[in-house]
Amino acid sequence: MASQKSQLTVRWLVLLLACIMMIGNYYCYDNPASLHNSMQTLMPSTNFETYYSLLYTVYSIPNIVLPFFGGFFVDKLGAPICLIIFSSLILAGQIVFAFGASVESWPFMLMGRVIFGLGGENLTVAQSAVLAQWFVGKELALAFGINLSISRLGSVINNYVSPAVADDLAFSDFNGVSMALWVGALICGGSLFTAFMIVPIDKAATKRLKDTTKFNDDLTSSLLEDGEDGGGNNRSKASSFDGIRAVSAERMSTSAMLLHEDIDEEEIRLTDVKNFGVIFWLLSLSCLVVYGCVLPFNSFASGILSERNYFKAPSSSCVLMNPGECSSGLLAVNATKNPARDDGDFSEGVSNCPGDDFAPVFPTSLDSVTCNGVSGLSCDKSSYTFSTVTSSDIDCDDDFWSKGCAKNYCDAYSDATKTSDSVMSIPYFISAGLSPLLGFLVDRIGYRAVVASLAPCMLVWVHLTLGFESGSPIAPLIGQGVAYSLFAAVLWPSVPFSVEAKSVGTAYGLITAIQNFGLAVFPLIVSQLKSANGGLYLPNCEVFFTGCAAAGVLVGALLNIFDARRGGKLNSIDGKGRKEVADRGPPTPLMTT
Ligand SMILES: NCCCC[C@H](NC(=O)[C@@H](N)CCCCN)C(=O)O
């Protein structure tokens, strides 16, 4: 039934609805990232960063297991009904999250993200299964490409809309952050609505195709009986089949080889997983390591780019003109000549500090400095004492630092963050633009396994460049976007070619669960590497991402070897490969008369 759906024109409407349905998911997934600063202002706490990371952790951890069962339910209950269940969970999760922000409660916000996570990854699984049913054959990669492109637009739109809503749309009882999250809930409501629209379309198509298949079955049986009644010789059988063609040539063309392929009625078990072949497991491994240097990199990209390009550490010869100025009680407020500004070789008027793109220096120690008597300053603490000030001591949300002792530092930090945030959007912009085109090409030229190994090669170059060179990050980020788009264009459409049709949902669930293992664990590894390197990302974290990409190259090579041994399905255009063509054998007399 699945491949018959791919003959119906209504598939394009299903694709459109499936794309709109995913916008809510991608838009809301990155709500915390785009609202990070506003949330910190709304709910300041010493544990803010921990709570903030938990918003992502609680999303990912259950998804190390859940999508596997979600995928199984997709196969068992049918993908369309699962779209409604998972879209409802997303909406419910976002409502609880927004409510939590309205009442400024971390427990509610975290609970909301758990519920959102229960729906989020499973919705991707169900939606992949729906697209696989409707587009398997010659257009699957194109359908996935269009889908990813529109989904990623959701992420990009969120980056611009949510902070703007949070800044401009606060009402008396609703703070700006909660307003932005309620807008997300509204978008999720729209997604649920589109899920409801897909169900009747899918049901009607399934019924129509079942009726067609039954009609052809009945016609075939009755003509066979007629042929036998009329003497049963081969000649009369042949003319009977000529008759079948005349009556239902078009319907036969879509269903002739599929008469016995009604997967909906086959028994589906979780244990089917053990029949998944080596190609599926290699795809999963590839997904784990290659996505591991794409999505987690994106979460840290802002920090990495700041450290590498826009907020570089100044040399040790760059010092303050008066490093103890804050300590001596001369806390300058909005001064043109702030105490935390380097004046270089003061006698000669030469600066030892490089200037643009470097972090300004700040006081090295503070001894009981207070804000007392300084007007226009609202400081968090009554007095500040540090024998050694490090960058992690500086809280730019506290007026003491941002308007006083580290004004230049905080201003430059804010500028660097804005620049990094816009530059780090490059890979997702590229993915939104390129994915449909790449999908179209993959459907026409195949070479899925080849591309799955070339994309990580490009990622090796990207992360080596980011880790060990100091030039502009634009070229490597364009490379990251192209490699990511190429990889996604071949990975997801390859899954249906690696398992039986009845287990496609389970397969998508399992690969997503494996991917989420990486998405939950890799960020923890990156934070550990950063802490172990004195709070610096570079080069160690980039060495880690390079290692992931190199593993992707290796797995890609194995994928090509095993794919070639199994008939070259992944690298073929239609995903059938040489073996299946050979398996079909010579045309039967029945089909040739
Ligand atoms: N039809 C499958 C497309 C998957 C696209 C892929 N998504 C994922 O990998 C998700 N499991 C995780 C995305 C997190 C945001 N919701 C992608 O490239 O985004």
CSV table of N, CA and C and ligand atoms in Angstrom, one decimal, residues 22 25-26 29-30 59 116 120-121 124-125 127-129 131 144 147-148 151-152 155 287 291 294-295 428 431 484 488 492 508 512 515-516 519, ligand 1:
chain,number,residue,atom,x,y,z
A,22,MET,N,5.8,20.4,11.2
A,22,MET,CA,7.1,20.3,11.9
A,22,MET,C,7.6,21.7,12.4
A,25,ASN,N,7.5,22.2,16.2
A,25,ASN,CA,8.5,21.4,16.8
A,25,ASN,C,9.9,22.1,16.8
A,26,TYR,N,10.3,22.5,15.6
A,26,TYR,CA,11.6,23.1,15.5
A,26,TYR,C,11.7,24.5,16.1
A,29,TYR,N,11.7,24.0,20.0
A,29,TYR,CA,12.9,23.3,20.5
A,29,TYR,C,13.9,24.2,20.9
A,30,ASP,N,14.2,25.3,20.1
A,30,ASP,CA,15.2,26.2,20.4
A,30,ASP,C,14.7,27.5,21.1
A,59,TYR,N,14.9,17.2,27.8
A,59,TYR,CA,14.3,16.9,26.5
A,59,TYR,C,15.0,15.7,25.9
A,116,PHE,N,7.2,18.0,26.2
A,116,PHE,CA,7.5,18.4,24.9
A,116,PHE,C,8.5,17.4,24.2
A,120,GLY,N,8.3,15.5,20.8
A,120,GLY,CA,9.2,16.1,19.8
A,120,GLY,C,9.9,15.1,18.9
A,121,GLU,N,10.7,14.2,19.5
A,121,GLU,CA,11.5,13.3,18.7
A,121,GLU,C,10.6,12.2,18.0
A,124,THR,N,9.1,13.5,14.9
A,124,THR,CA,10.0,13.3,13.7
A,124,THR,C,9.9,11.9,13.2
A,125,VAL,N,9.9,10.9,14.1
A,125,VAL,CA,9.8,9.5,13.7
A,125,VAL,C,8.5,9.3,12.9
A,127,GLN,N,6.5,11.3,11.4
A,127,GLN,CA,6.5,12.1,10.2
A,127,GLN,C,7.4,11.5,9.1
A,128,SER,N,8.5,11.0,9.6
A,128,SER,CA,9.4,10.3,8.6
A,128,SER,C,8.7,9.1,8.0
A,129,ALA,N,8.0,8.3,8.9
A,129,ALA,CA,7.3,7.2,8.4
A,129,ALA,C,6.2,7.5,7.4
A,131,LEU,N,6.1,10.2,5.5
A,131,LEU,CA,6.8,10.6,4.2
A,131,LEU,C,7.3,9.4,3.4
A,144,PHE,N,12.0,14.7,1.9
A,144,PHE,CA,12.7,14.9,3.1
A,144,PHE,C,13.5,16.2,3.1
A,147,ASN,N,11.1,19.0,3.5
A,147,ASN,CA,10.6,19.0,4.9
A,147,ASN,C,11.6,19.6,5.9
A,148,LEU,N,12.9,19.2,5.7
A,148,LEU,CA,13.9,19.7,6.6
A,148,LEU,C,14.1,21.2,6.4
A,151,SER,N,11.3,22.9,8.2
A,151,SER,CA,11.5,22.7,9.6
A,151,SER,C,12.6,23.7,10.1
A,152,ARG,N,13.7,23.7,9.4
A,152,ARG,CA,14.8,24.5,9.8
A,152,ARG,C,14.5,26.0,9.8
A,155,SER,N,13.4,26.9,13.0
A,155,SER,CA,14.5,27.3,14.0
A,155,SER,C,15.0,28.7,13.8
A,287,CYS,N,24.8,8.2,11.8
A,287,CYS,CA,23.9,9.3,12.3
A,287,CYS,C,24.5,9.8,13.7
A,291,TYR,N,25.9,13.5,13.2
A,291,TYR,CA,25.0,14.5,13.8
A,291,TYR,C,25.7,15.0,15.1
A,294,VAL,N,27.3,18.1,14.5
A,294,VAL,CA,26.5,19.1,13.9
A,294,VAL,C,25.6,19.8,14.9
A,295,LEU,N,24.7,19.0,15.5
A,295,LEU,CA,23.8,19.7,16.4
A,295,LEU,C,24.4,20.1,17.7
A,428,TYR,N,22.4,26.6,9.4
A,428,TYR,CA,21.0,26.3,9.3
A,428,TYR,C,20.3,27.1,8.1
A,431,SER,N,21.2,25.0,5.2
A,431,SER,CA,20.4,23.8,5.2
A,431,SER,C,19.0,24.1,4.7
A,484,TYR,N,26.4,19.3,6.4
A,484,TYR,CA,25.2,18.9,7.1
A,484,TYR,C,24.0,18.7,6.2
A,488,ALA,N,22.2,15.0,5.7
A,488,ALA,CA,20.8,14.8,6.0
A,488,ALA,C,20.0,14.4,4.8
A,492,TRP,N,18.5,10.2,6.0
A,492,TRP,CA,17.1,9.9,6.3
A,492,TRP,C,16.4,9.1,5.2
A,508,TYR,N,13.1,4.1,12.0
A,508,TYR,CA,13.3,5.5,12.3
A,508,TYR,C,13.4,5.8,13.8
A,512,THR,N,16.7,7.3,15.6
A,512,THR,CA,16.5,8.6,16.4
A,512,THR,C,17.0,8.4,17.8
A,515,GLN,N,20.7,8.4,17.8
A,515,GLN,CA,21.1,9.8,17.6
A,515,GLN,C,21.0,10.6,18.9
A,516,ASN,N,19.9,10.4,19.7
A,516,ASN,CA,19.7,11.2,20.9
A,516,ASN,C,20.7,10.8,22.0
A,519,LEU,N,23.3,13.1,21.3
A,519,LEU,CA,22.9,14.5,21.5
A,519,LEU,C,22.8,14.8,23.0
B,1,LIG,N1,12.6,13.2,8.5
B,1,LIG,C1,13.7,13.2,9.3
B,1,LIG,C2,14.4,14.5,9.3
B,1,LIG,C3,15.3,14.6,10.5
B,1,LIG,C4,16.0,15.9,10.4
B,1,LIG,C5,16.9,16.0,11.6
B,1,LIG,N2,16.2,15.9,12.8
B,1,LIG,C6,16.8,15.3,13.8
B,1,LIG,O1,17.8,14.8,13.7
B,1,LIG,C7,16.0,15.2,15.1
B,1,LIG,N3,16.0,13.9,15.6
B,1,LIG,C8,16.6,16.2,16.1
B,1,LIG,C9,16.3,17.6,15.8
B,1,LIG,C10,16.2,18.4,17.0
B,1,LIG,C11,15.2,19.6,16.7
B,1,LIG,N4,13.9,19.2,16.9
B,1,LIG,C12,17.6,17.4,11.5
B,1,LIG,O2,18.6,17.5,10.7
B,1,LIG,O3,17.2,18.3,12.2
